[in-house]
Coordinates of C-alpha atoms and ligand atoms in Angstrom, one line a residue:
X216 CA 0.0 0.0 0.0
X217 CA 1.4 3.3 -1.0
X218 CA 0.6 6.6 0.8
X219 CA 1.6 9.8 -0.8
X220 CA 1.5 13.8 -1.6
X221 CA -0.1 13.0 -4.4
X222 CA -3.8 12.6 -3.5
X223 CA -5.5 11.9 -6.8
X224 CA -3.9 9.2 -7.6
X225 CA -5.1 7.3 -4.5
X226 CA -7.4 4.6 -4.9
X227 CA -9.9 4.2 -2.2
X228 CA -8.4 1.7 -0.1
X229 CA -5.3 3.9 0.4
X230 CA -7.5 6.6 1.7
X231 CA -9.0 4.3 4.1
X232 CA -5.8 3.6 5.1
X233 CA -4.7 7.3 5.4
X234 CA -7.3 7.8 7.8
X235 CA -6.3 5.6 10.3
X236 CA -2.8 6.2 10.2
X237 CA -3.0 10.2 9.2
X238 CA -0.2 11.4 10.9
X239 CA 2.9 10.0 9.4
X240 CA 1.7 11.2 6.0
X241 CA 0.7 14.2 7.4
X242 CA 3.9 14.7 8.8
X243 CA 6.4 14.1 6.3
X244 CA 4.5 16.3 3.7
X245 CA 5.0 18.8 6.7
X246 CA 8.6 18.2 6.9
X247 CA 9.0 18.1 2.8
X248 CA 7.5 21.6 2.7
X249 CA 9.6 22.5 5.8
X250 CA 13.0 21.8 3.9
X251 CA 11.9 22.1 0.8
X252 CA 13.4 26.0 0.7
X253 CA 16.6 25.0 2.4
X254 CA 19.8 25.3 0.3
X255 CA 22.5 24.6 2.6
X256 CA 25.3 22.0 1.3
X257 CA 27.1 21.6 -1.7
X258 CA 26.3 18.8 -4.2
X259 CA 29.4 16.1 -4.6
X260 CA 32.0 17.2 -7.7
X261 CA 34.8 14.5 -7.2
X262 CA 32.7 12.1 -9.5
X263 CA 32.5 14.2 -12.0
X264 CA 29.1 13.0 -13.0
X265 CA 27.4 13.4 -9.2
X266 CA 27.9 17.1 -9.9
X267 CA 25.3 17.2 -12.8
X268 CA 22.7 16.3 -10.7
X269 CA 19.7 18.6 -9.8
X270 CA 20.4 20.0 -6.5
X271 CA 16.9 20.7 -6.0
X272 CA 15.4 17.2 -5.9
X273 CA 14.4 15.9 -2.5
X274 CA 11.7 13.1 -1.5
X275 CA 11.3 11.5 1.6
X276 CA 9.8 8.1 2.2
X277 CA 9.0 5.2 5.0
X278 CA 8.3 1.9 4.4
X279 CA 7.0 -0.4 7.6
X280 CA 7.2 -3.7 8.1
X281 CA 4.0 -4.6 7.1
X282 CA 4.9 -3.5 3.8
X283 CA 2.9 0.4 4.0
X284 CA 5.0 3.2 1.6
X285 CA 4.4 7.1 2.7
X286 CA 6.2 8.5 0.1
X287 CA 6.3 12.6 -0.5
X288 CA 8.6 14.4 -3.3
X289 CA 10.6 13.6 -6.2
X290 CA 10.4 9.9 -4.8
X291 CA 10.2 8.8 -8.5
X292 CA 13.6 10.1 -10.0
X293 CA 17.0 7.6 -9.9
X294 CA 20.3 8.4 -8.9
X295 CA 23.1 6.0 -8.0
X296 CA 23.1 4.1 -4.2
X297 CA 26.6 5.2 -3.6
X298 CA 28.1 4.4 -0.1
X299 CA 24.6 3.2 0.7
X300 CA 25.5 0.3 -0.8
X301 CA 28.2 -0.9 1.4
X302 CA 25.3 -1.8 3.6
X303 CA 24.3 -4.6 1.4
X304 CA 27.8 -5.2 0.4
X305 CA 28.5 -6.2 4.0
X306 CA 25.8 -8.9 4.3
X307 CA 26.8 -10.3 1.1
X308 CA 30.2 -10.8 2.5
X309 CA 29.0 -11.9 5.5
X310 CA 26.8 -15.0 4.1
X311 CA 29.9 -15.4 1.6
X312 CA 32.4 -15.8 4.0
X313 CA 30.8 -16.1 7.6
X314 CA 31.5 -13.5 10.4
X315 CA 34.6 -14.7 11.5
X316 CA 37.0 -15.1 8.2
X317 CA 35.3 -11.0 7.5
X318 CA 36.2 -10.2 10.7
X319 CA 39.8 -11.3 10.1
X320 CA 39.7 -8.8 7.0
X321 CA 37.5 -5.8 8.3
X322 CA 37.3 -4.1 11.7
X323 CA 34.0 -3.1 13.1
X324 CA 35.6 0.1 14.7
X325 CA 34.5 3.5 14.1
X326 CA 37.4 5.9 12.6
X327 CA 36.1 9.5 13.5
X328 CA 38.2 10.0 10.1
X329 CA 36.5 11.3 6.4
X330 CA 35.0 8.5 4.2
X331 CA 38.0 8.4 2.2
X332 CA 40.6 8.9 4.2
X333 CA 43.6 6.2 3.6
X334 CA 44.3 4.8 7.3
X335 CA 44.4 1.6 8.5
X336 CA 44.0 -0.5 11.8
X337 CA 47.9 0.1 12.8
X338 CA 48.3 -3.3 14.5
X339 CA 46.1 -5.3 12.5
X340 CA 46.2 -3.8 9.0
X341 CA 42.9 -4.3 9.0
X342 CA 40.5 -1.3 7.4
X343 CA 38.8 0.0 10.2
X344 CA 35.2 -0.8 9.0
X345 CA 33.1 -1.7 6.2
X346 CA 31.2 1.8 6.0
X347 CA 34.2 3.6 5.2
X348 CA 35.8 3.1 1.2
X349 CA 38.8 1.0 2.6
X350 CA 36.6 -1.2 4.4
X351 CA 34.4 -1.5 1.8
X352 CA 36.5 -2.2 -0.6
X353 CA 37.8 -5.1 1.8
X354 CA 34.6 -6.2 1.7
X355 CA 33.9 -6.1 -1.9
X356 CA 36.8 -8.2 -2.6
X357 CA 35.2 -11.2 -0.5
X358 CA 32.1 -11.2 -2.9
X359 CA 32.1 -14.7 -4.7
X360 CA 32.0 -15.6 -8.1
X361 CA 33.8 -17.6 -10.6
X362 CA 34.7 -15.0 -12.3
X363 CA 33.7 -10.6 -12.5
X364 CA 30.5 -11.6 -14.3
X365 CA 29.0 -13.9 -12.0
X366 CA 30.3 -11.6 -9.0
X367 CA 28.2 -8.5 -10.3
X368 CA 25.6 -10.8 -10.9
X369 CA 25.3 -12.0 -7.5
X370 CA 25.3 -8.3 -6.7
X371 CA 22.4 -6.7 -8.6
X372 CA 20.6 -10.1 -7.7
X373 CA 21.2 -9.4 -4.1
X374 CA 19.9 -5.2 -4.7
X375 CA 16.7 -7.6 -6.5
X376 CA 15.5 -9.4 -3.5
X377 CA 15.5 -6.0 -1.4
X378 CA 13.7 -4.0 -4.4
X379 CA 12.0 -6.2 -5.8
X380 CA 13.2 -5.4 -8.9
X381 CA 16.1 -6.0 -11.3
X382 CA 18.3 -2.7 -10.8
X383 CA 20.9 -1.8 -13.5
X384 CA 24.5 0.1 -13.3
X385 CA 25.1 3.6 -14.7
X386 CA 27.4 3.4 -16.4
X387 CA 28.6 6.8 -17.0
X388 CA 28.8 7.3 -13.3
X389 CA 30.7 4.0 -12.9
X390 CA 33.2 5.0 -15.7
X391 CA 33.7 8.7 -14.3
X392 CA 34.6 7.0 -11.5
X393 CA 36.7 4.2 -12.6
X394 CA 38.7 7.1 -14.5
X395 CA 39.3 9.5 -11.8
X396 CA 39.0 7.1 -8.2
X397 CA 43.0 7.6 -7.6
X398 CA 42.2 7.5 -3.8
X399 CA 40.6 4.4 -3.8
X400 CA 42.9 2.7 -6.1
X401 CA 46.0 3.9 -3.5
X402 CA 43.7 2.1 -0.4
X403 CA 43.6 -0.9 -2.5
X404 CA 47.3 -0.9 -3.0
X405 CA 47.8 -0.9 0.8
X406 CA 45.6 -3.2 1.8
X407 CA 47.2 -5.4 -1.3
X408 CA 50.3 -4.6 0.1
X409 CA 49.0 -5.7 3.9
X410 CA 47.7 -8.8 2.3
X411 CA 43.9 -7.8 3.4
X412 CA 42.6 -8.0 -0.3
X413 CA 43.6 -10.7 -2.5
X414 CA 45.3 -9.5 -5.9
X415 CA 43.0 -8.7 -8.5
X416 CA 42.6 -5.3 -7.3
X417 CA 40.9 -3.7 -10.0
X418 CA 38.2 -6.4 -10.6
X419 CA 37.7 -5.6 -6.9
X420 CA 37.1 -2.2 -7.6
X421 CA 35.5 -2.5 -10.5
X422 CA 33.0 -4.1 -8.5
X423 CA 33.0 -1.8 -6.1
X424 CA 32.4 0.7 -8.2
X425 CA 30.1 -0.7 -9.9
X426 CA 27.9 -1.5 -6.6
X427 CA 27.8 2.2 -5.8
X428 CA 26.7 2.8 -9.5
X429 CA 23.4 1.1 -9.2
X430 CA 20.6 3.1 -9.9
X431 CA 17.7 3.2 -6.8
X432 CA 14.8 5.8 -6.1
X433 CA 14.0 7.3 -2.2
X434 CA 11.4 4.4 -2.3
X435 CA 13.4 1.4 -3.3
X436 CA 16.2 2.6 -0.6
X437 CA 13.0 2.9 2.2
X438 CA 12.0 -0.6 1.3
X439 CA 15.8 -1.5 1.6
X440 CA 16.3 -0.4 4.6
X441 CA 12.9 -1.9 6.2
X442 CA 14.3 -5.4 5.4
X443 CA 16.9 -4.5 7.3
X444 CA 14.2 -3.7 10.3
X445 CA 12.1 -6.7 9.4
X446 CA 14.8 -9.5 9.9
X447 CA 16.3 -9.2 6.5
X448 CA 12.6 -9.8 4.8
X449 CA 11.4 -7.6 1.7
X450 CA 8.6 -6.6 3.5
X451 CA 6.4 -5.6 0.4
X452 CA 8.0 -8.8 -1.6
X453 CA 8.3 -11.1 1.4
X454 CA 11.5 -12.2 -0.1
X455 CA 14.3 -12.8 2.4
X456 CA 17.1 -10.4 1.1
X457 CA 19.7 -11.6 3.2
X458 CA 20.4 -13.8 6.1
X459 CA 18.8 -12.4 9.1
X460 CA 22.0 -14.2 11.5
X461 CA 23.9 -10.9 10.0
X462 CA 21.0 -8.4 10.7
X463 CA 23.0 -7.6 13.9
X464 CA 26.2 -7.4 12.3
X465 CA 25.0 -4.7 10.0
X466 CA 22.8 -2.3 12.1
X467 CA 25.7 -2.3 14.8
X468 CA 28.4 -1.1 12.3
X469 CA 25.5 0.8 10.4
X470 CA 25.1 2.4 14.3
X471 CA 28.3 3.2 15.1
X472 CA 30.1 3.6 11.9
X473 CA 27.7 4.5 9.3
X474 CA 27.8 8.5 9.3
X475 CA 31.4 8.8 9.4
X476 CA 33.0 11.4 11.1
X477 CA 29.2 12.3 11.9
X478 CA 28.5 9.0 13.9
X479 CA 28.7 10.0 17.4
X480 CA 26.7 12.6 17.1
X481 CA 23.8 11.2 15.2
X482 CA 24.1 8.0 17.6
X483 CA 23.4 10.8 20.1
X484 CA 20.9 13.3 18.3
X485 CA 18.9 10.8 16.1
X486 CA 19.8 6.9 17.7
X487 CA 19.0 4.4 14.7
X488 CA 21.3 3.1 12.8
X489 CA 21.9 4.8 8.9
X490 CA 24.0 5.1 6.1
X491 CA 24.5 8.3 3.7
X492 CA 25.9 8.2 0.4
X493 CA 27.6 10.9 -1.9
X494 CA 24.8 11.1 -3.8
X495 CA 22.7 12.5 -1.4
X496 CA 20.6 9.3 0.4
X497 CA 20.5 8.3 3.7
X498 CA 18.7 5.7 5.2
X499 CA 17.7 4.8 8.8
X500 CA 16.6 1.7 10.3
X501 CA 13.9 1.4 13.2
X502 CA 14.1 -2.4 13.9
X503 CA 10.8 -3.9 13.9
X504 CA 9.4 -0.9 13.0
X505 CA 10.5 0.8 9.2
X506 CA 13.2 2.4 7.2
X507 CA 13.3 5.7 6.6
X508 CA 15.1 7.1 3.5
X509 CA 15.2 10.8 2.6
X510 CA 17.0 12.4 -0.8
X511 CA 18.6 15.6 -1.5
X512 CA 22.0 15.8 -3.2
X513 CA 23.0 18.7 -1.2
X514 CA 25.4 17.5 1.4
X515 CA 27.3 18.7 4.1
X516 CA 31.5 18.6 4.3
X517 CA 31.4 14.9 5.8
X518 CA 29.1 14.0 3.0
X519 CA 25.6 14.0 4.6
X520 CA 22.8 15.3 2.9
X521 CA 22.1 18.3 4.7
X522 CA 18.5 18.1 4.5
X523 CA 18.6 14.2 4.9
X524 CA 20.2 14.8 8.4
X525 CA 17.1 17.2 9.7
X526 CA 14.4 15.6 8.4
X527 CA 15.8 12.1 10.3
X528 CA 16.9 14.3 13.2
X529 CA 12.8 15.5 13.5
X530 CA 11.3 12.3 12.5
X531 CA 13.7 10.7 15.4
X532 CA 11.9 13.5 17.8
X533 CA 8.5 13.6 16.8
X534 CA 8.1 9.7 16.8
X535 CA 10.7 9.2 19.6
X536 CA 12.9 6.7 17.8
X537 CA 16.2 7.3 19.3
X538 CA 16.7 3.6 20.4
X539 CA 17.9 4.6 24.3
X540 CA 14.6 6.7 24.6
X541 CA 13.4 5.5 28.3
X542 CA 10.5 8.3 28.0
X543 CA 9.3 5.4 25.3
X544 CA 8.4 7.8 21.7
X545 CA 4.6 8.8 20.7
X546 CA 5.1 5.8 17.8
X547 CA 2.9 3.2 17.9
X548 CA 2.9 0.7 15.0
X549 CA -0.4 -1.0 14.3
X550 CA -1.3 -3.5 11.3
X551 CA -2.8 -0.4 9.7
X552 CA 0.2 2.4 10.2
X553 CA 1.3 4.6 13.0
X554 CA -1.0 6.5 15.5
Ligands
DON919 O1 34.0 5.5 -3.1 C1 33.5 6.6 -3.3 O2 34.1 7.6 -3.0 C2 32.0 6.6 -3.7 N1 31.7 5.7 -4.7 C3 31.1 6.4 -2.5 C4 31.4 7.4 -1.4 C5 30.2 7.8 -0.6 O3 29.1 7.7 -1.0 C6 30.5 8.4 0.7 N2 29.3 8.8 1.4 N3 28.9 9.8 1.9

């Protein structure tokens, strides 16, 4: 069931629905119109292709898990996952490899360091996380297959089951930044050099690449992220997207390391686990409860979408989300939506 801005295109049932659960709806079309005038942030230039995005698009959606969409905005229009991805990436590698060989390649600590920032674990060589590129990009390289093919196969297959629909690569954001990713190419050379990637680097990071290429919508990412919240389940599919032994795995590092140098402070502020990506996404995971996602390419200097930050930060206030909130929020889940 989809709720959204766009009220004559609802079909009767919807509005039935709407006037159960009337406050969600009501409140992220308030929230959209709030933001809507805000121009804070800069869009992201060092893909050269990111920059020619419009800077004024921004949608906000939640998906439960009972499968119900509230959806206002440009909702509709595609741009690529980004560092979203490495989300998804993770589990992947996880049911790949199990938790203990990743663990032997990827730390689960939080840097406090930029996104890109060439550093690893000094003891273990290990990159500190699989939210940051390094880890990622670690993590990536533990994607199986017998050869690229079948590894970007297994990819879009595993963006499928948490759509719900075959996604595709673009590729002129994936070439522009094959052809100008220097940084990442020198923190696959260390990690070569430290033995946590195998050789083959730039398969690995063609993958990579190509996994933050894929092209989602601020819907597909809300459904994303409530499989995440309903034990790895498509919620609107009923397809299990990934192994729900690994749901823990993910929403811890998504918690602790999945803002970047921003983390602490959102784990403080806001309290659910996210992810943000260059391109402007973030989502946010309630367990049990929904994912959040929110668009707008305008992002701040650690690469959060300024707008994306404040309309979580409210949403995590109004509905009392953050996950250590004694006081208990005003959010109350029924079959029908939120009260
Ligand atoms: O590796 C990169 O730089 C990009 N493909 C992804 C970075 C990203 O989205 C960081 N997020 N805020």
């Amino acid at each position: 069931m989809v709720h959204s801005e766009n009220r004559e295109s609802e079909n009767i049932e919807s509005k039935k629905i709407e006037s159960v659960a009337p406050s969600l709806q009501l409140f992220l079309d308030d929230l959209h119109c709030k933001y809507k005038s805000l121009g804070d942030g800069a869009v992201a230039n060092y893909i050269p292709e990111l920059s020619k995005v419009n800077p004024d698009l921004f949608s906000i959606c939640v998906a439960t898990v009972d499968g119900e969409v509230y959806q206002v905005g440009d909702f509709n229009p595609l741009f690529t996952i980004q560092s979203i991805s490495k989300v998804f990436a993770y589990g992947l590698a996880l049911e790949d490899c199990g938790r203990d060989y990743v663990l032997t390649r990827i730390g689960v600590e939080p840097t406090g360091d930029a996104f890109n920032a060439i550093i690893l674990d000094e003891q273990s060589k290990r990159p500190y996380n699989p939210m940051v590129n390094a880890g990622a990009i670690a993590t990536t390289s533990l994607i199986k297959g017998k050869n690229a093919t079948e590894r970007l196969n297994r990819l879009l297959d595993m963006y499928r089951r948490y759509i719900g629909r075959d996604v595709f690569v673009d590729i002129s954001v994936f070439t522009s930044e094959r052809s100008t990713g220097h940084r990442n190419r020198a923190m696959a050379h260390l990690m070569l050099n430290f033995g946590m990637i195998d050789g083959h680097i730039e398969e690995a990071l063609d993958l990579y690449f190509q996994q933050c290429a894929v092209m989602v919508n601020c819907r597909d990412l809300a459904v994303m992220a409530a499989a995440l919240a309903n034990k790895g389940v498509n919620p609107v599919t009923g397809e299990q997207a990934v192994d729900s032994r690994y749901i823990k795995d993910i929403l811890s590092v998504m918690y602790t390391c999945g803002m970047y140098n921003f983390a602490g402070e959102w784990a403080y502020k806001i309290g659910i686990p996210a992810k943000s990506g260059v391109s402007g996404g973030i989502i946010a995971v309630v367990p049990g409860k929904m994912g959040i996602a929110v668009f707008s390419p305008l992002l701040d200097s650690r690469g959060n979408s300024v707008r994306g930050v404040k309309v979580c930060e409210e949403l995590s206030q109004k509905f009392g989300l953050h996950m250590f909130d004694c006081a208990g929020g005003s959010l109350n889940l029924t079959k029908n939506g939120f009260n």
